[in-house]
Amino acid sequence: MKKASTEKRLFAYAFQFKRGIIIGIICLIIATTLELAGPLIAKQVIDEHILGIEGAWHEVTNEDKNTVNYDGKQLKRADRLTDGEQTLGAHTVLQVGKSYYFVDEKVPLQGKRTIEDGTLQIKSADGTERFQAEKMKMSEIYSFFKPEQRAIFFLLGLYMVLLVIAGFFQFYQTFLLQKSSNQIVQKMRNDIFAHTQRIPITYFVDQPAGKIVARITNDTEAIRDLYERVLSIVLTSAIYMAGIFVALFILDAKLALICLLVIPLIIGWMKVYKFFGTKYNKVIRSTVSEINGNINEAIQGMPIIQAFRREAKTKEEFEVLNERHFTFQRKLVKLSALTSYNLVTVFRNLAFVAFIWYFGSSSLELSSVISIGMLYAIVDYLTRLFEPVTDIVNQLPLIEQARVAGSRVFELMDRDGEAVENEEINKYRGNIKFDHVSFAYNDEDYVLNDISFEVKAGQTAAFAGHTGSGKSSIMNLLFRFYDPQKGSITIDGYPTEEWSRQQVRSHMGIVLQDPFLFSGTIVSNVTMNDPSIDRERAIQALKAVGADRFIEKLPNKYDEKVTEGGSTFSLGERQLISFARALAFDPAILILDEATANIDTETEAIIQRALEVLKKGRTTLVIAHRLSTIQQADVIFVLEHGTIKERGNHVQLLEEKGMYYQMYQMQQGKAQRAV
């Protein structure tokens, strides 16, 4: 089935937290509406109140809050008259230049005005008219403004209140949208980390750890930026632009239609950026993963690098990756420089050219006029229009980077995984049977060929053979890290494939050749933070395997800090802690993968005593190079090239004088020469 696009899948993740996002968007719309009311209020203040004194005034008989006393007359603005109010005559107040003039009759307000020797001349499309005008003093002008002060203060106060309310909604929209962003990425990280535990182990064999870490951390962090930017900046900008266009349509529909050309320009711009940005970001994100893998490998292998004087070669390999990252990052910077603030500036200047042309050409007609308040409001909205455009454009690099990161994350999540099923099963006794099992890691080159054997519950079985004979592959199959291509594996008569991988392993324990300890304490490394294993049980397990001999000498004893990998402890000490870990979990089947291969002879005696405690009452499978460590095994299987060549106990195999005998003699000879 065809997978949905990255954008749709990112949207689907966001949709899971739609409640917070929707409430945040509602808060955003309210905040934007309240904030964009500013220019409209300013237009009202300028046109209706500050410049509103210019126009027709009527003499009235009754005095109220809207009347002005001038030259012994009670005057009221024409638009302030009430229905049926009696008037005694019409007058006009006009501004010419910086001065105001009073005319004792009603005169036209449109047209070009000039004043000369007390005569007002108004030139319009209908002709030129002349009127006697009286220049007003500053104190007289002030009296005409006085009735408007209350309305001006009210509107300014209203705007301040709206800004405070808008600030409240702005806070909540930012908080809710960013909270939702973090919730989305938190869920995504949990999902991808959980999915890595469902992916078959074959995937991790071919993938450097640093690459997988980069997808879970770096790529999801880039996606977090996407959600934060899209939900808080791009979404805000889009709604802000929509509000501005609504306001522009209210003021002048024709100009608003011209400004709508910005939308296809932005869309085309984003498509161009997406085309080139995707190519560059894919290389950049892939290179970042490789750099992480390279650094991770270099840190883990630093002792070998320094021992073999490979510092220069390692640095050279890193510089190749770093140079590639730098090259494509530079290309991305060039792309951003070409399609960022500079281009927005060009668009803004073109918009203002269109604005000047639109109103400039109109002004050539004597019959047309635009108020100062209208001019102010339109210029303010045009200025504001390009702020969100700039914000959107500035986010394009992050958006494209996150989109590519998202495709990488979903690529990992699309890998076939298996459900993690931890439902409890009854503890099995530990009867193991391999029935004509054949297995290949790559479905072609078989490392096990027609293997059949049986181990009874409570027995100790050992597997011997040269490197590559298939010993570890048998353990991988039993642990269900892999499944065989042919044959079947049963425990107590139940095929392992009928249980989930987790259920199969629930009653198994393993001790590796090089045991791994996790950051924490000695006790936490035994309990593995499993609530079913308490502190006392962990300490008893440590004492049972003899680890208390060195632990009691430590400053913090059982609470001694353990660094990653347990590098502050010797190999023997780490091995004893891992034995205690296996003992505390009380497995029915215990696998010892060359647990004594790297232990010195003196420590081996302690380890062997611990092993006897560990093997008691459970089925034990041992992989060993040292044949001296498996002489007490109930049955020994000798492997060669993926087949079982010999089987029997130590004495029987020596009597056969076959492969086991030769291997034993070889090791005995080496031991004697060493002595």
mmCIF file of C-alpha atoms in Angstrom, residues 209-344:
data_model
loop_
_atom_site.group_PDB
_atom_site.id
_atom_site.type_symbol
_atom_site.label_atom_id
_atom_site.label_comp_id
_atom_site.label_asym_id
_atom_site.label_seq_id
_atom_site.Cartn_x
_atom_site.Cartn_y
_atom_site.Cartn_z
ATOM 1 C CA ALA A 209 24.539 3.420 16.050
ATOM 2 C CA GLY A 210 25.246 7.102 15.370
ATOM 3 C CA LYS A 211 22.903 7.131 12.357
ATOM 4 C CA ILE A 212 20.007 5.728 14.358
ATOM 5 C CA VAL A 213 20.709 8.129 17.232
ATOM 6 C CA ALA A 214 20.681 11.041 14.756
ATOM 7 C CA ARG A 215 17.194 10.086 13.565
ATOM 8 C CA ILE A 216 15.812 9.851 17.085
ATOM 9 C CA THR A 217 17.460 13.057 18.337
ATOM 10 C CA ASN A 218 18.646 15.431 15.582
ATOM 11 C CA ASP A 219 15.878 14.724 13.078
ATOM 12 C CA THR A 220 13.066 14.854 15.636
ATOM 13 C CA GLU A 221 14.553 18.103 16.980
ATOM 14 C CA ALA A 222 14.333 19.540 13.462
ATOM 15 C CA ILE A 223 10.702 18.391 13.330
ATOM 16 C CA ARG A 224 10.065 20.113 16.672
ATOM 17 C CA ASP A 225 11.309 23.335 15.087
ATOM 18 C CA LEU A 226 8.885 22.710 12.223
ATOM 19 C CA TYR A 227 5.870 22.402 14.510
ATOM 20 C CA GLU A 228 6.939 25.390 16.604
ATOM 21 C CA ARG A 229 7.556 27.550 13.544
ATOM 22 C CA VAL A 230 4.512 26.420 11.579
ATOM 23 C CA LEU A 231 2.102 26.524 14.506
ATOM 24 C CA SER A 232 3.393 29.705 16.124
ATOM 25 C CA ILE A 233 4.996 31.782 13.345
ATOM 26 C CA VAL A 234 3.751 30.621 9.942
ATOM 27 C CA LEU A 235 0.191 30.064 11.160
ATOM 28 C CA THR A 236 0.260 33.392 12.991
ATOM 29 C CA SER A 237 1.576 35.095 9.875
ATOM 30 C CA ALA A 238 -1.063 33.493 7.647
ATOM 31 C CA ILE A 239 -3.918 34.567 9.938
ATOM 32 C CA TYR A 240 -2.348 38.010 10.322
ATOM 33 C CA MET A 241 -2.196 38.386 6.538
ATOM 34 C CA ALA A 242 -5.807 37.238 6.218
ATOM 35 C CA GLY A 243 -6.830 39.871 8.765
ATOM 36 C CA ILE A 244 -4.915 42.570 6.883
ATOM 37 C CA PHE A 245 -6.599 41.639 3.597
ATOM 38 C CA VAL A 246 -10.017 41.791 5.275
ATOM 39 C CA ALA A 247 -9.167 45.277 6.583
ATOM 40 C CA LEU A 248 -7.894 46.365 3.156
ATOM 41 C CA PHE A 249 -11.108 45.154 1.501
ATOM 42 C CA ILE A 250 -13.055 47.210 4.037
ATOM 43 C CA LEU A 251 -10.981 50.293 3.177
ATOM 44 C CA ASP A 252 -10.510 49.833 -0.605
ATOM 45 C CA ALA A 253 -11.513 46.637 -2.434
ATOM 46 C CA LYS A 254 -9.634 47.450 -5.653
ATOM 47 C CA LEU A 255 -6.337 48.047 -3.832
ATOM 48 C CA ALA A 256 -6.862 44.845 -1.798
ATOM 49 C CA LEU A 257 -7.283 42.848 -5.019
ATOM 50 C CA ILE A 258 -3.985 44.247 -6.318
ATOM 51 C CA CYS A 259 -2.282 43.258 -3.042
ATOM 52 C CA LEU A 260 -3.633 39.702 -3.366
ATOM 53 C CA LEU A 261 -0.947 39.175 -6.032
ATOM 54 C CA VAL A 262 1.427 38.652 -3.093
ATOM 55 C CA ILE A 263 -0.188 35.249 -2.390
ATOM 56 C CA PRO A 264 0.712 33.482 -5.689
ATOM 57 C CA LEU A 265 4.179 35.045 -5.472
ATOM 58 C CA ILE A 266 4.715 33.475 -2.021
ATOM 59 C CA ILE A 267 3.342 30.092 -3.166
ATOM 60 C CA GLY A 268 5.572 30.076 -6.252
ATOM 61 C CA TRP A 269 8.474 31.160 -4.139
ATOM 62 C CA MET A 270 7.903 28.290 -1.662
ATOM 63 C CA LYS A 271 7.752 25.736 -4.507
ATOM 64 C CA VAL A 272 11.072 26.930 -5.922
ATOM 65 C CA TYR A 273 12.645 26.779 -2.477
ATOM 66 C CA LYS A 274 11.190 23.321 -1.856
ATOM 67 C CA PHE A 275 12.619 21.993 -5.132
ATOM 68 C CA PHE A 276 16.197 23.044 -4.419
ATOM 69 C CA GLY A 277 16.002 22.915 -0.611
ATOM 70 C CA THR A 278 14.909 19.268 -0.602
ATOM 71 C CA LYS A 279 17.931 18.195 -2.648
ATOM 72 C CA TYR A 280 20.374 20.056 -0.433
ATOM 73 C CA ASN A 281 18.751 19.101 2.870
ATOM 74 C CA LYS A 282 18.676 15.389 2.013
ATOM 75 C CA VAL A 283 22.443 15.429 1.592
ATOM 76 C CA ILE A 284 22.922 17.574 4.712
ATOM 77 C CA ARG A 285 20.727 15.377 6.974
ATOM 78 C CA SER A 286 22.322 12.193 5.632
ATOM 79 C CA THR A 287 25.799 13.645 6.160
ATOM 80 C CA VAL A 288 24.937 14.695 9.732
ATOM 81 C CA SER A 289 23.965 11.070 10.433
ATOM 82 C CA GLU A 290 27.239 9.849 8.958
ATOM 83 C CA ILE A 291 29.179 12.397 11.013
ATOM 84 C CA ASN A 292 27.429 11.188 14.175
ATOM 85 C CA GLY A 293 28.228 7.587 13.271
ATOM 86 C CA ASN A 294 31.845 8.511 12.534
ATOM 87 C CA ILE A 295 32.247 10.375 15.842
ATOM 88 C CA ASN A 296 30.572 7.561 17.783
ATOM 89 C CA GLU A 297 32.867 4.975 16.210
ATOM 90 C CA ALA A 298 35.967 7.129 16.756
ATOM 91 C CA ILE A 299 35.172 7.664 20.453
ATOM 92 C CA GLN A 300 34.523 3.968 21.063
ATOM 93 C CA GLY A 301 37.647 2.953 19.171
ATOM 94 C CA MET A 302 39.928 5.741 20.427
ATOM 95 C CA PRO A 303 42.343 3.372 22.233
ATOM 96 C CA ILE A 304 42.857 1.391 18.993
ATOM 97 C CA ILE A 305 43.169 4.581 16.901
ATOM 98 C CA GLN A 306 45.863 5.929 19.197
ATOM 99 C CA ALA A 307 47.614 2.575 19.617
ATOM 100 C CA PHE A 308 47.962 2.136 15.843
ATOM 101 C CA ARG A 309 48.661 5.833 15.203
ATOM 102 C CA ARG A 310 45.572 6.256 12.991
ATOM 103 C CA GLU A 311 44.731 9.774 14.192
ATOM 104 C CA ALA A 312 45.607 11.404 10.855
ATOM 105 C CA LYS A 313 43.586 8.893 8.811
ATOM 106 C CA THR A 314 40.599 9.184 11.156
ATOM 107 C CA LYS A 315 40.787 12.991 10.934
ATOM 108 C CA GLU A 316 40.972 12.765 7.136
ATOM 109 C CA GLU A 317 37.837 10.577 6.991
ATOM 110 C CA PHE A 318 36.009 13.034 9.240
ATOM 111 C CA GLU A 319 37.112 16.017 7.124
ATOM 112 C CA VAL A 320 35.642 14.408 3.973
ATOM 113 C CA LEU A 321 32.225 14.255 5.657
ATOM 114 C CA ASN A 322 32.626 17.716 7.164
ATOM 115 C CA GLU A 323 33.603 19.211 3.794
ATOM 116 C CA ARG A 324 30.510 17.666 2.158
ATOM 117 C CA HIS A 325 28.324 19.091 4.916
ATOM 118 C CA PHE A 326 29.953 22.518 4.512
ATOM 119 C CA THR A 327 29.521 22.484 0.704
ATOM 120 C CA PHE A 328 25.805 21.720 0.753
ATOM 121 C CA GLN A 329 25.183 23.971 3.735
ATOM 122 C CA ARG A 330 26.774 26.796 1.719
ATOM 123 C CA LYS A 331 24.460 26.028 -1.209
ATOM 124 C CA LEU A 332 21.499 26.186 1.155
ATOM 125 C CA VAL A 333 22.716 29.518 2.550
ATOM 126 C CA LYS A 334 22.983 30.904 -0.995
ATOM 127 C CA LEU A 335 19.457 29.741 -1.739
ATOM 128 C CA SER A 336 18.181 31.342 1.460
ATOM 129 C CA ALA A 337 20.061 34.566 0.705
ATOM 130 C CA LEU A 338 18.490 34.745 -2.755
ATOM 131 C CA THR A 339 14.981 34.033 -1.501
ATOM 132 C CA SER A 340 14.796 35.751 1.850
ATOM 133 C CA TYR A 341 14.693 39.323 3.132
ATOM 134 C CA ASN A 342 16.039 40.861 -0.064
ATOM 135 C CA LEU A 343 13.219 39.428 -2.166
ATOM 136 C CA VAL A 344 10.629 40.515 0.395
#
